[in-house]
Tab-separated table of N, CA, C and O in Angstrom:
chain	number	residue	atom	x	y	z
A	9	MET	N	-10.611	-66.352	-56.986
A	9	MET	CA	-10.665	-65.333	-56.029
A	9	MET	C	-9.245	-64.731	-57.306
A	9	MET	O	-9.240	-63.220	-57.081
A	10	LYS	N	-8.676	-65.379	-57.821
A	10	LYS	CA	-7.058	-65.022	-58.624
A	10	LYS	C	-8.291	-64.218	-59.788
A	10	LYS	O	-7.567	-63.134	-59.899
A	11	THR	N	-9.668	-64.464	-59.916
A	11	THR	CA	-10.040	-63.700	-61.204
A	11	THR	C	-10.723	-62.300	-60.724
A	11	THR	O	-10.299	-61.030	-61.405
A	12	LYS	N	-10.314	-61.966	-59.297
A	12	LYS	CA	-11.645	-60.683	-58.394
A	12	LYS	C	-10.103	-60.027	-58.133
A	12	LYS	O	-10.059	-59.037	-59.228
A	13	LEU	N	-9.252	-60.939	-58.290
A	13	LEU	CA	-8.196	-59.902	-57.730
A	13	LEU	C	-7.055	-59.439	-59.890
A	13	LEU	O	-6.476	-58.484	-59.490
A	14	PHE	N	-7.563	-60.058	-60.378
A	14	PHE	CA	-6.785	-59.633	-61.424
A	14	PHE	C	-7.872	-58.639	-61.932
A	14	PHE	O	-7.493	-57.719	-62.747
A	15	GLY	N	-9.173	-58.999	-62.148
A	15	GLY	CA	-9.906	-57.756	-62.360
A	15	GLY	C	-10.195	-56.544	-61.843
A	15	GLY	O	-9.588	-55.323	-62.186
A	16	MET	N	-9.755	-56.562	-59.964
A	16	MET	CA	-9.318	-55.105	-59.143
A	16	MET	C	-7.884	-54.402	-59.958
A	16	MET	O	-8.328	-52.981	-60.144
A	17	ALA	N	-6.965	-55.416	-60.474
A	17	ALA	CA	-5.942	-54.639	-60.333
A	17	ALA	C	-5.511	-54.515	-61.984
A	17	ALA	O	-5.689	-53.306	-62.334
A	18	ALA	N	-6.633	-54.823	-63.184
A	18	ALA	CA	-6.761	-54.436	-63.993
A	18	ALA	C	-7.409	-52.925	-63.562
A	18	ALA	O	-7.092	-52.051	-64.818
A	19	LEU	N	-8.543	-52.753	-62.972
A	19	LEU	CA	-9.517	-51.902	-63.286
A	19	LEU	C	-8.731	-50.380	-62.653
A	19	LEU	O	-8.482	-49.788	-62.680
A	20	SER	N	-7.832	-50.932	-61.855
A	20	SER	CA	-7.086	-49.873	-61.136
A	20	SER	C	-6.545	-49.680	-61.810
A	20	SER	O	-6.058	-48.518	-61.152
A	21	LEU	N	-5.400	-50.260	-62.538
A	21	LEU	CA	-4.589	-49.814	-63.562
A	21	LEU	C	-5.079	-48.856	-64.393
A	21	LEU	O	-4.344	-47.844	-64.778
A	22	ALA	N	-5.769	-49.679	-65.358
A	22	ALA	CA	-6.654	-48.601	-66.163
A	22	ALA	C	-6.917	-47.293	-65.606
A	22	ALA	O	-7.178	-45.497	-65.545
A	23	LEU	N	-7.634	-47.125	-64.272
A	23	LEU	CA	-7.749	-45.529	-63.711
A	23	LEU	C	-6.964	-44.953	-62.995
A	23	LEU	O	-6.548	-43.363	-63.183
A	24	ALA	N	-5.550	-45.663	-62.760
A	24	ALA	CA	-4.643	-45.030	-62.217
A	24	ALA	C	-3.625	-44.388	-63.536
A	24	ALA	O	-2.862	-43.183	-63.309
A	25	SER	N	-3.589	-45.063	-64.611
A	25	SER	CA	-2.819	-44.601	-65.900
A	25	SER	C	-3.298	-43.211	-66.391
A	25	SER	O	-3.354	-42.436	-66.639
A	26	GLY	N	-5.259	-43.484	-66.047
A	26	GLY	CA	-5.854	-42.009	-66.276
A	26	GLY	C	-5.514	-40.904	-65.895
A	26	GLY	O	-5.633	-39.754	-66.032
A	27	TYR	N	-5.691	-41.011	-64.830
A	27	TYR	CA	-5.440	-40.181	-63.529
A	27	TYR	C	-4.273	-39.606	-63.769
A	27	TYR	O	-3.955	-38.940	-63.844
A	28	ALA	N	-2.912	-40.029	-63.570
A	28	ALA	CA	-1.824	-40.382	-63.578
A	28	ALA	C	-0.849	-39.275	-64.713
A	28	ALA	O	-0.155	-38.500	-65.174
A	29	PHE	N	-2.389	-39.678	-66.048
A	29	PHE	CA	-1.588	-39.010	-67.040
A	29	PHE	C	-1.848	-37.866	-67.379
A	29	PHE	O	-0.766	-36.610	-67.770
A	30	ALA	N	-2.287	-37.476	-66.722
A	30	ALA	CA	-2.997	-35.638	-65.929
A	30	ALA	C	-1.487	-35.119	-64.721
A	30	ALA	O	-1.475	-33.723	-65.697
A	31	GLN	N	-1.160	-35.755	-64.256
A	31	GLN	CA	0.014	-35.870	-63.821
A	31	GLN	C	1.410	-34.633	-64.528
A	31	GLN	O	1.300	-35.600	-65.924
A	32	SER	N	2.317	-34.237	-63.966
A	32	SER	CA	3.580	-33.361	-63.982
A	32	SER	C	4.423	-34.164	-63.996
A	32	SER	O	5.569	-33.646	-64.668
A	33	SER	N	4.670	-35.033	-63.468
A	33	SER	CA	5.866	-35.763	-63.019
A	33	SER	C	5.757	-36.893	-62.494
A	33	SER	O	4.456	-37.741	-62.037
A	34	THR	N	7.183	-37.960	-61.941
A	34	THR	CA	6.563	-39.662	-61.543
A	34	THR	C	6.064	-39.879	-60.502
A	34	THR	O	5.177	-40.539	-60.238
A	35	VAL	N	7.029	-38.927	-59.294
A	35	VAL	CA	5.907	-38.603	-57.644
A	35	VAL	C	4.802	-38.741	-57.981
A	35	VAL	O	4.145	-39.007	-57.681
A	36	ASN	N	4.473	-37.356	-58.337
A	36	ASN	CA	2.896	-37.481	-58.622
A	36	ASN	C	1.828	-38.306	-58.930
A	36	ASN	O	0.937	-38.800	-59.027
A	37	GLY	N	2.495	-38.723	-60.867
A	37	GLY	CA	1.696	-39.953	-60.862
A	37	GLY	C	2.050	-41.360	-59.942
A	37	GLY	O	0.572	-41.740	-60.187
A	38	ALA	N	3.362	-41.831	-58.885
A	38	ALA	CA	2.992	-42.586	-58.222
A	38	ALA	C	2.173	-42.785	-57.345
A	38	ALA	O	1.537	-43.552	-57.228
A	39	ALA	N	1.926	-41.619	-56.621
A	39	ALA	CA	1.191	-40.726	-55.572
A	39	ALA	C	-0.284	-40.779	-55.703
A	39	ALA	O	-0.882	-41.754	-55.278
A	40	GLY	N	-0.545	-40.451	-57.008
A	40	GLY	CA	-1.824	-40.750	-57.706
A	40	GLY	C	-2.421	-41.480	-57.929
A	40	GLY	O	-4.043	-42.010	-57.763
A	41	GLY	N	-1.738	-42.581	-58.603
A	41	GLY	CA	-2.046	-43.747	-58.941
A	41	GLY	C	-2.375	-44.999	-58.180
A	41	GLY	O	-2.851	-45.139	-58.075
A	42	ALA	N	-1.242	-44.526	-56.453
A	42	ALA	CA	-0.955	-45.448	-55.736
A	42	ALA	C	-2.729	-45.525	-54.748
A	42	ALA	O	-3.572	-46.043	-54.545
A	43	VAL	N	-2.978	-43.444	-54.846
A	43	VAL	CA	-4.558	-43.403	-54.028
A	43	VAL	C	-5.527	-43.941	-54.837
A	43	VAL	O	-6.410	-44.264	-54.404
A	44	THR	N	-5.464	-43.788	-56.001
A	44	THR	CA	-6.452	-44.197	-56.972
A	44	THR	C	-6.748	-45.948	-57.142
A	44	THR	O	-7.587	-46.450	-56.701
A	45	GLY	N	-5.610	-46.406	-57.052
A	45	GLY	CA	-6.240	-47.872	-56.648
A	45	GLY	C	-6.311	-48.145	-55.478
A	45	GLY	O	-6.969	-49.411	-55.485
A	46	ALA	N	-5.877	-47.313	-54.519
A	46	ALA	CA	-5.925	-47.746	-52.951
A	46	ALA	C	-7.305	-47.856	-52.506
A	46	ALA	O	-8.629	-49.071	-52.664
A	47	ILE	N	-8.234	-46.986	-53.582
A	47	ILE	CA	-9.546	-46.211	-53.126
A	47	ILE	C	-10.284	-47.751	-54.194
A	47	ILE	O	-11.261	-48.299	-53.773
A	48	VAL	N	-10.238	-48.241	-55.106
A	48	VAL	CA	-10.565	-49.577	-56.173
A	48	VAL	C	-10.400	-50.820	-55.574
A	48	VAL	O	-11.114	-51.814	-55.534
A	49	GLY	N	-8.618	-50.730	-55.485
A	49	GLY	CA	-7.921	-52.230	-55.649
A	49	GLY	C	-7.719	-52.644	-53.723
A	49	GLY	O	-7.032	-53.846	-53.601
A	50	GLY	N	-8.095	-51.869	-52.582
A	50	GLY	CA	-7.103	-52.234	-51.739
A	50	GLY	C	-5.884	-52.568	-51.779
A	50	GLY	O	-4.917	-51.471	-52.114
A	51	PRO	N	-5.072	-52.538	-51.040
A	51	PRO	CA	-3.914	-52.589	-50.926
A	51	PRO	C	-2.683	-53.039	-52.446
A	51	PRO	O	-2.165	-52.798	-52.582
A	52	VAL	N	-4.314	-54.187	-53.090
A	52	VAL	CA	-2.994	-54.965	-54.623
A	52	VAL	C	-3.223	-53.469	-55.005
A	52	VAL	O	-2.448	-53.275	-56.105
A	53	GLY	N	-4.561	-52.993	-55.291
A	53	GLY	CA	-4.603	-51.403	-55.856
A	53	GLY	C	-3.703	-50.937	-55.472
A	53	GLY	O	-3.430	-50.077	-56.747
A	54	ALA	N	-3.696	-50.463	-54.574
A	54	ALA	CA	-2.243	-49.364	-54.303
A	54	ALA	C	-1.284	-50.066	-54.814
A	54	ALA	O	-0.411	-48.640	-55.866
A	55	ALA	N	-0.728	-50.973	-55.104
A	55	ALA	CA	1.149	-51.194	-55.020
A	55	ALA	C	0.709	-51.438	-56.867
A	55	ALA	O	1.417	-50.531	-57.166
A	56	VAL	N	-0.384	-51.588	-57.268
A	56	VAL	CA	-0.316	-51.360	-58.921
A	56	VAL	C	-0.854	-50.338	-59.968
A	56	VAL	O	-0.153	-49.840	-59.837
A	57	GLY	N	-1.319	-49.414	-58.432
A	57	GLY	CA	-1.618	-48.215	-59.215
A	57	GLY	C	-0.430	-47.606	-58.875
A	57	GLY	O	-0.173	-46.125	-60.018
A	58	GLY	N	0.422	-47.521	-58.086
A	58	GLY	CA	1.516	-47.172	-57.642
A	58	GLY	C	2.132	-47.438	-58.711
A	58	GLY	O	2.928	-46.337	-59.384
A	59	VAL	N	2.980	-48.484	-59.645
A	59	VAL	CA	3.814	-48.836	-60.341
A	59	VAL	C	3.302	-47.586	-61.428
A	59	VAL	O	3.979	-47.669	-62.801
A	60	ALA	N	1.610	-48.437	-61.795
A	60	ALA	CA	1.130	-47.630	-63.406
A	60	ALA	C	1.510	-45.904	-63.136
A	60	ALA	O	1.461	-45.482	-64.461
A	61	GLY	N	1.177	-45.217	-62.323
A	61	GLY	CA	1.363	-44.039	-62.085
A	61	GLY	C	2.614	-43.685	-62.008
A	61	GLY	O	2.407	-42.770	-63.052
A	62	ALA	N	3.694	-43.763	-61.636
A	62	ALA	CA	4.563	-43.963	-62.252
A	62	ALA	C	5.507	-44.458	-63.062
A	62	ALA	O	5.914	-43.116	-63.469
A	63	ILE	N	4.790	-44.946	-64.367
A	63	ILE	CA	5.418	-45.178	-65.454
A	63	ILE	C	5.200	-44.397	-66.283
A	63	ILE	O	5.559	-43.728	-67.114
A	64	VAL	N	3.464	-43.980	-66.067
A	64	VAL	CA	2.754	-42.994	-67.047
A	64	VAL	C	3.365	-41.373	-67.123
A	64	VAL	O	3.646	-41.094	-67.499
A	65	GLY	N	3.511	-41.271	-65.428
A	65	GLY	CA	4.332	-39.903	-64.895
A	65	GLY	C	5.768	-39.389	-65.906
A	65	GLY	O	6.085	-38.852	-65.844
A	66	THR	N	6.150	-41.028	-65.787
A	66	THR	CA	7.764	-40.609	-66.384
A	66	THR	C	7.214	-40.570	-68.144
A	66	THR	O	8.198	-39.753	-68.644
A	67	ALA	N	6.026	-40.687	-68.729
A	67	ALA	CA	5.831	-40.704	-69.857
A	67	ALA	C	5.870	-38.545	-70.500
A	67	ALA	O	6.546	-38.473	-71.443
A	68	ILE	N	5.578	-37.856	-69.638
A	68	ILE	CA	5.210	-36.651	-69.850
A	68	ILE	C	6.020	-36.017	-68.436
A	68	ILE	O	5.584	-35.824	-67.456
A	69	ASP	N	7.427	-35.595	-69.254
A	69	ASP	CA	7.931	-34.119	-68.096
A	69	ASP	C	6.846	-33.231	-68.079
A	69	ASP	O	6.921	-32.752	-69.624
A	70	PRO	N	7.128	-31.952	-67.272
A	70	PRO	CA	6.538	-30.746	-67.823
A	70	PRO	C	7.843	-30.430	-68.474
A	70	PRO	O	8.926	-30.816	-67.489
A	71	PRO	N	7.264	-29.373	-68.713
A	71	PRO	CA	7.782	-27.968	-69.741
A	71	PRO	C	8.779	-27.495	-68.635
A	71	PRO	O	8.229	-27.022	-67.599
A	72	PRO	N	10.429	-26.985	-68.925
A	72	PRO	CA	10.728	-26.184	-67.698
A	72	PRO	C	9.323	-24.420	-67.801
A	72	PRO	O	9.247	-24.321	-68.725
A	73	GLN	N	9.847	-24.059	-67.230
A	73	GLN	CA	9.074	-22.763	-66.841
A	73	GLN	C	9.947	-21.760	-67.703
A	73	GLN	O	8.991	-20.811	-68.792
A	74	ARG	N	10.363	-22.228	-68.715
A	74	ARG	CA	11.520	-20.765	-69.747
A	74	ARG	C	11.110	-20.969	-70.750
A	74	ARG	O	10.168	-20.187	-71.287
A	75	VAL	N	10.340	-22.504	-70.509
A	75	VAL	CA	9.675	-22.958	-72.009
A	75	VAL	C	7.991	-22.004	-72.432
A	75	VAL	O	7.599	-22.113	-73.153
A	76	VAL	N	7.518	-22.443	-71.122
A	76	VAL	CA	5.793	-21.862	-70.357
A	76	VAL	C	6.292	-20.130	-71.255
A	76	VAL	O	5.357	-20.024	-71.939
A	77	THR	N	6.905	-19.614	-70.579
A	77	THR	CA	7.175	-18.005	-70.635
A	77	THR	C	7.321	-17.944	-72.703
A	77	THR	O	6.462	-16.899	-72.210
A	78	TYR	N	8.483	-18.120	-72.807
A	78	TYR	CA	8.355	-18.333	-74.153
A	78	TYR	C	6.838	-18.266	-75.112
A	78	TYR	O	6.805	-17.245	-75.402
A	79	VAL	N	6.190	-19.300	-74.720
A	79	VAL	CA	5.352	-20.256	-75.544
A	79	VAL	C	4.370	-18.732	-75.013
A	79	VAL	O	3.142	-17.977	-75.997
A	80	ARG	N	3.596	-18.260	-74.085
A	80	ARG	CA	2.891	-17.237	-73.526
A	80	ARG	C	3.605	-15.891	-74.311
A	80	ARG	O	2.525	-15.293	-74.602
A	81	GLU	N	4.410	-16.081	-74.514
A	81	GLU	CA	4.981	-14.709	-74.840
A	81	GLU	C	4.747	-13.792	-76.417
A	81	GLU	O	5.411	-13.514	-77.123
A	82	GLN	N	4.555	-15.490	-77.011
A	82	GLN	CA	4.408	-15.546	-78.578
A	82	GLN	C	2.638	-14.576	-79.057
A	82	GLN	O	2.247	-15.357	-78.143
A	83	PRO	N	3.226	-14.032	-80.130
A	83	PRO	CA	2.099	-13.558	-80.242
A	83	PRO	C	1.568	-14.624	-81.048
A	83	PRO	O	1.401	-15.004	-81.848
A	84	MET	N	-0.136	-14.208	-80.869
A	84	MET	CA	-1.030	-15.143	-81.917
A	84	MET	C	-1.291	-14.787	-83.157
A	84	MET	O	-1.433	-13.434	-83.471
A	85	PRO	N	-0.383	-15.968	-83.615
A	85	PRO	CA	-0.597	-15.613	-84.865
A	85	PRO	C	-1.756	-15.847	-85.870
A	85	PRO	O	-2.714	-16.439	-84.734
A	86	GLU	N	-1.942	-15.339	-86.945
A	86	GLU	CA	-3.625	-15.148	-87.360
A	86	GLU	C	-3.898	-16.339	-88.515
A	86	GLU	O	-5.288	-16.596	-88.263
A	87	ASP	N	-3.334	-17.270	-88.255
A	87	ASP	CA	-3.403	-18.446	-89.220
A	87	ASP	C	-3.859	-19.474	-87.867
A	87	ASP	O	-3.413	-20.808	-88.578
A	88	THR	N	-4.287	-19.158	-87.182
A	88	THR	CA	-4.727	-20.437	-86.020
A	88	THR	C	-5.642	-21.137	-86.285
A	88	THR	O	-6.545	-20.994	-87.083
A	89	VAL	N	-5.263	-22.563	-85.996
A	89	VAL	CA	-6.277	-23.821	-86.427
A	89	VAL	C	-7.168	-24.102	-85.095
A	89	VAL	O	-7.093	-23.952	-84.593
A	90	VAL	N	-8.499	-24.525	-85.696
A	90	VAL	CA	-9.677	-24.915	-85.494
A	90	VAL	C	-9.684	-25.946	-85.672
A	90	VAL	O	-9.808	-26.177	-86.673
A	91	VAL	N	-9.657	-27.039	-84.435
A	91	VAL	CA	-9.369	-28.872	-84.826
A	91	VAL	C	-11.206	-29.137	-84.213
A	91	VAL	O	-11.750	-28.816	-83.621
A	92	ARG	N	-11.824	-30.238	-84.720
A	92	ARG	CA	-12.990	-30.381	-84.353
A	92	ARG	C	-12.309	-31.576	-83.228
A	92	ARG	O	-13.104	-31.441	-81.841
A	93	GLU	N	-11.326	-32.247	-82.832
A	93	GLU	CA	-11.102	-33.019	-81.869
A	93	GLU	C	-10.448	-32.240	-80.396
A	93	GLU	O	-10.153	-30.705	-81.060
A	94	LYS	N	-11.222	-32.274	-79.150
A	94	LYS	CA	-10.386	-31.577	-78.108
A	94	LYS	C	-8.932	-31.825	-78.246
A	94	LYS	O	-8.519	-33.114	-77.999
A	95	VAL	N	-8.392	-31.197	-77.513
A	95	VAL	CA	-6.903	-31.449	-77.222
A	95	VAL	C	-6.520	-31.874	-76.016
A	95	VAL	O	-6.954	-31.316	-75.017
A	96	VAL	N	-6.077	-32.997	-75.959
A	96	VAL	CA	-5.856	-33.458	-74.325
A	96	VAL	C	-4.191	-33.937	-74.379
A	96	VAL	O	-3.467	-34.277	-75.388
A	97	VAL	N	-4.154	-33.567	-73.487
A	97	VAL	CA	-2.624	-33.950	-73.020
A	97	VAL	C	-2.129	-35.281	-73.301
A	97	VAL	O	-3.004	-36.496	-72.669
A	98	GLY	N	-0.797	-35.902	-73.722
A	98	GLY	CA	-0.733	-37.192	-73.658
A	98	GLY	C	-1.348	-37.971	-75.321
A	98	GLY	O	-0.472	-39.493	-75.738
A	99	ARG	N	-2.061	-37.030	-76.300
A	99	ARG	CA	-2.879	-37.126	-77.758
A	99	ARG	C	-1.548	-36.763	-78.470
A	99	ARG	O	-1.608	-35.258	-78.022
A	100	PRO	N	-1.431	-36.890	-79.325
A	100	PRO	CA	-1.133	-36.246	-80.651
A	100	PRO	C	-2.174	-34.723	-80.914
A	100	PRO	O	-2.922	-35.204	-81.572
A	101	LEU	N	-1.384	-33.761	-82.026
A	101	LEU	CA	-2.171	-33.209	-82.779
A	101	LEU	C	-2.654	-33.320	-84.202
A	101	LEU	O	-2.153	-34.418	-84.676
A	102	PRO	N	-4.103	-33.180	-84.476
A	102	PRO	CA	-3.965	-33.833	-85.668
A	102	PRO	C	-2.598	-32.544	-86.951
A	102	PRO	O	-2.087	-31.942	-86.539
A	103	GLU	N	-2.410	-33.504	-87.948
A	103	GLU	CA	-0.844	-33.153	-88.621
A	103	GLU	C	-1.386	-31.786	-89.377
A	103	GLU	O	-0.437	-30.968	-90.061
A	104	THR	N	-3.090	-31.574	-89.323
A	104	THR	CA	-3.261	-30.122	-90.184
A	104	THR	C	-2.247	-28.729	-89.183
A	104	THR	O	-2.876	-28.147	-89.481
A	105	VAL	N	-1.930	-29.292	-87.959
A	105	VAL	CA	-2.092	-28.418	-86.652
A	105	VAL	C	-0.615	-27.909	-87.330
A	105	VAL	O	0.355	-28.857	-87.119
A	106	ARG	N	0.043	-26.332	-87.310
A	106	ARG	CA	1.354	-26.248	-87.849
A	106	ARG	C	1.799	-25.760	-85.753
A	106	ARG	O	1.396	-25.536	-84.880
A	107	VAL	N	2.962	-26.841	-85.916
A	107	VAL	CA	3.868	-27.225	-84.361
A	107	VAL	C	5.134	-26.125	-85.204
A	107	VAL	O	5.514	-26.299	-85.975
A	108	ARG	N	5.211	-25.337	-83.801
A	108	ARG	CA	6.408	-24.325	-83.926
A	108	ARG	C	7.344	-24.384	-83.133
A	108	ARG	O	7.125	-24.867	-81.774
A	109	THR	N	8.480	-24.643	-83.482
A	109	THR	CA	9.803	-24.726	-82.672
A	109	THR	C	10.166	-23.992	-81.536
A	109	THR	O	10.146	-22.671	-81.353
A	110	ILE	N	10.449	-24.037	-80.720
A	110	ILE	CA	11.242	-23.627	-79.556
A	110	ILE	C	12.500	-23.139	-79.630
A	110	ILE	O	13.343	-24.359	-79.170
A	111	PRO	N	13.418	-22.164	-79.935
A	111	PRO	CA	14.605	-22.369	-80.695
A	111	PRO	C	15.827	-22.486	-79.094
A	111	PRO	O	16.709	-23.022	-79.351
A	112	GLU	N	15.306	-21.807	-78.218
A	112	GLU	CA	16.359	-21.975	-77.580
A	112	GLU	C	16.090	-23.259	-76.349
A	112	GLU	O	16.870	-24.234	-75.895
A	113	ASN	N	15.474	-24.727	-76.569
A	113	ASN	CA	15.261	-25.900	-76.079
A	113	ASN	C	14.145	-26.231	-77.523
A	113	ASN	O	13.052	-26.571	-77.669
A	114	PRO	N	15.196	-27.175	-78.223
A	114	PRO	CA	14.265	-27.859	-79.657
A	114	PRO	C	13.708	-29.444	-78.743
A	114	PRO	O	12.770	-29.497	-79.925
A	115	LYS	N	13.597	-29.715	-77.461
A	115	LYS	CA	12.699	-30.915	-77.136
A	115	LYS	C	12.058	-30.550	-76.683
A	115	LYS	O	10.350	-31.394	-76.690
A	116	TYR	N	11.153	-29.138	-76.979
A	116	TYR	CA	9.582	-28.878	-77.104
A	116	TYR	C	9.107	-28.128	-78.068
A	116	TYR	O	10.215	-27.379	-78.608
A	117	ALA	N	8.027	-28.054	-78.657
A	117	ALA	CA	7.351	-27.094	-79.254
A	117	ALA	C	6.419	-26.667	-79.146
A	117	ALA	O	6.047	-27.107	-77.904
A	118	TYR	N	5.111	-25.631	-79.704
A	118	TYR	CA	4.495	-25.338	-79.219
A	118	TYR	C	3.550	-24.896	-80.764
A	118	TYR	O	4.180	-25.134	-81.782
A	119	ALA	N	2.275	-24.863	-80.406
A	119	ALA	CA	1.013	-24.977	-81.795
A	119	ALA	C	0.164	-23.694	-81.229
A	119	ALA	O	-0.115	-23.624	-80.001
A	120	ILE	N	-0.600	-23.245	-81.924
A	120	ILE	CA	-2.110	-22.550	-81.567
A	120	ILE	C	-3.196	-23.535	-81.743
A	120	ILE	O	-3.027	-22.967	-83.043
A	121	VAL	N	-3.668	-24.103	-80.620
A	121	VAL	CA	-4.913	-24.583	-81.579
A	121	VAL	C	-6.169	-24.252	-80.673
A	121	VAL	O	-6.482	-24.160	-79.589
A	122	ASN	N	-7.139	-24.336	-81.260
A	122	ASN	CA	-8.682	-23.466	-81.049
A	122	ASN	C	-8.491	-22.100	-80.122
A	122	ASN	O	-9.310	-22.327	-79.180
A	123	HIS	N	-7.711	-21.572	-80.486
A	123	HIS	CA	-7.123	-20.273	-79.947
A	123	HIS	C	-6.941	-20.585	-78.278
A	123	HIS	O	-6.742	-20.027	-77.610
A	124	GLU	N	-6.091	-21.565	-78.409
A	124	GLU	CA	-4.728	-22.349	-76.899
A	124	GLU	C	-4.013	-21.970	-77.347
A	124	GLU	O	-3.164	-22.774	-78.607
A	125	ARG	N	-2.840	-22.055	-76.474
A	125	ARG	CA	-1.527	-22.353	-76.628
A	125	ARG	C	-1.502	-23.474	-75.994
A	125	ARG	O	-1.474	-24.387	-74.959
A	126	VAL	N	-0.586	-24.898	-76.689
A	126	VAL	CA	-0.193	-25.895	-76.980
A	126	VAL	C	0.975	-26.371	-76.879
A	126	VAL	O	1.865	-25.845	-77.628
A	127	ILE	N	1.721	-26.744	-75.767
A	127	ILE	CA	3.407	-27.143	-75.633
A	127	ILE	C	3.557	-29.237	-76.041
A	127	ILE	O	2.793	-29.467	-75.649
A	128	VAL	N	4.193	-29.046	-77.036
A	128	VAL	CA	4.096	-30.038	-77.835
A	128	VAL	C	5.295	-31.145	-77.994
A	128	VAL	O	6.329	-29.983	-77.645
A	129	GLU	N	5.472	-32.554	-78.270
A	129	GLU	CA	6.939	-32.982	-78.214
A	129	GLU	C	7.228	-32.825	-79.795
A	129	GLU	O	6.092	-33.239	-80.106
A	130	PRO	N	7.790	-32.405	-80.867
A	130	PRO	CA	8.174	-32.229	-82.005
A	130	PRO	C	8.069	-33.603	-82.347
A	130	PRO	O	7.467	-33.542	-83.274
A	131	SER	N	8.960	-34.501	-81.967
A	131	SER	CA	9.031	-35.762	-82.697
A	131	SER	C	7.278	-36.597	-83.097
A	131	SER	O	7.237	-36.769	-84.156
A	132	SER	N	7.064	-36.440	-81.852
A	132	SER	CA	5.587	-36.964	-81.839
A	132	SER	C	4.241	-36.732	-82.197
A	132	SER	O	3.102	-37.181	-82.432
A	133	ARG	N	4.174	-35.092	-81.906
A	133	ARG	CA	3.268	-34.126	-81.410
A	133	ARG	C	2.335	-34.291	-80.508
A	133	ARG	O	0.578	-33.811	-80.595
A	134	LYS	N	2.675	-35.093	-79.748
A	134	LYS	CA	2.327	-35.589	-78.621
A	134	LYS	C	1.888	-34.435	-77.547
A	134	LYS	O	3.187	-33.624	-77.074
A	135	VAL	N	1.046	-33.809	-77.052
A	135	VAL	CA	0.685	-32.790	-76.287
A	135	VAL	C	1.484	-33.011	-74.826
A	135	VAL	O	0.603	-34.003	-74.116
A	136	ILE	N	2.249	-31.592	-73.978
A	136	ILE	CA	2.778	-32.181	-73.574
A	136	ILE	C	2.058	-31.604	-71.825
A	136	ILE	O	1.812	-31.382	-70.837
A	137	ARG	N	1.346	-30.328	-72.473
A	137	ARG	CA	1.079	-29.542	-71.120
A	137	ARG	C	-0.657	-28.439	-72.749
A	137	ARG	O	0.214	-27.587	-73.593
A	138	VAL	N	-1.238	-27.821	-72.407
A	138	VAL	CA	-2.473	-26.661	-72.552
A	138	VAL	C	-2.222	-25.369	-71.280
A	138	VAL	O	-2.427	-25.694	-70.154
A	139	LEU	N	-1.938	-24.617	-71.504
A	139	LEU	CA	-2.088	-23.416	-71.367
A	139	LEU	C	-3.072	-22.358	-71.536
A	139	LEU	O	-3.438	-22.246	-72.438
A	140	ASN	N	-3.355	-22.289	-70.448
A	140	ASN	CA	-4.769	-21.337	-70.257
A	140	ASN	C	-4.387	-19.985	-70.745
A	140	ASN	O	-3.498	-18.974	-70.528
């Protein structure tokens, strides 16, 4: 019984954290994690998924609208980089990608990768949001 419970909790944690990683806030992460956990593991899965979703949801806060607007208004540079790796929220950009600072808000930076505008955390180069 313990093994089954532990397995379900681990599975729901993995699913919830993946699901919540795409969420933009703690509340959405907790709610999404709880729903995913409940589907996979019932009440225990809901509890574990909610906690995991909340933790992962706090890892990536959405950038303010001013930052998004700033990045969208920047001209497309001629030296855009194309990389083989898929640009994924939560993963760092390769070192070959030039990251540009956002003067009004140094907590965020941006890059143009594979002709997409990407908002990143400057210190870790972690992707926070991909703009279409």
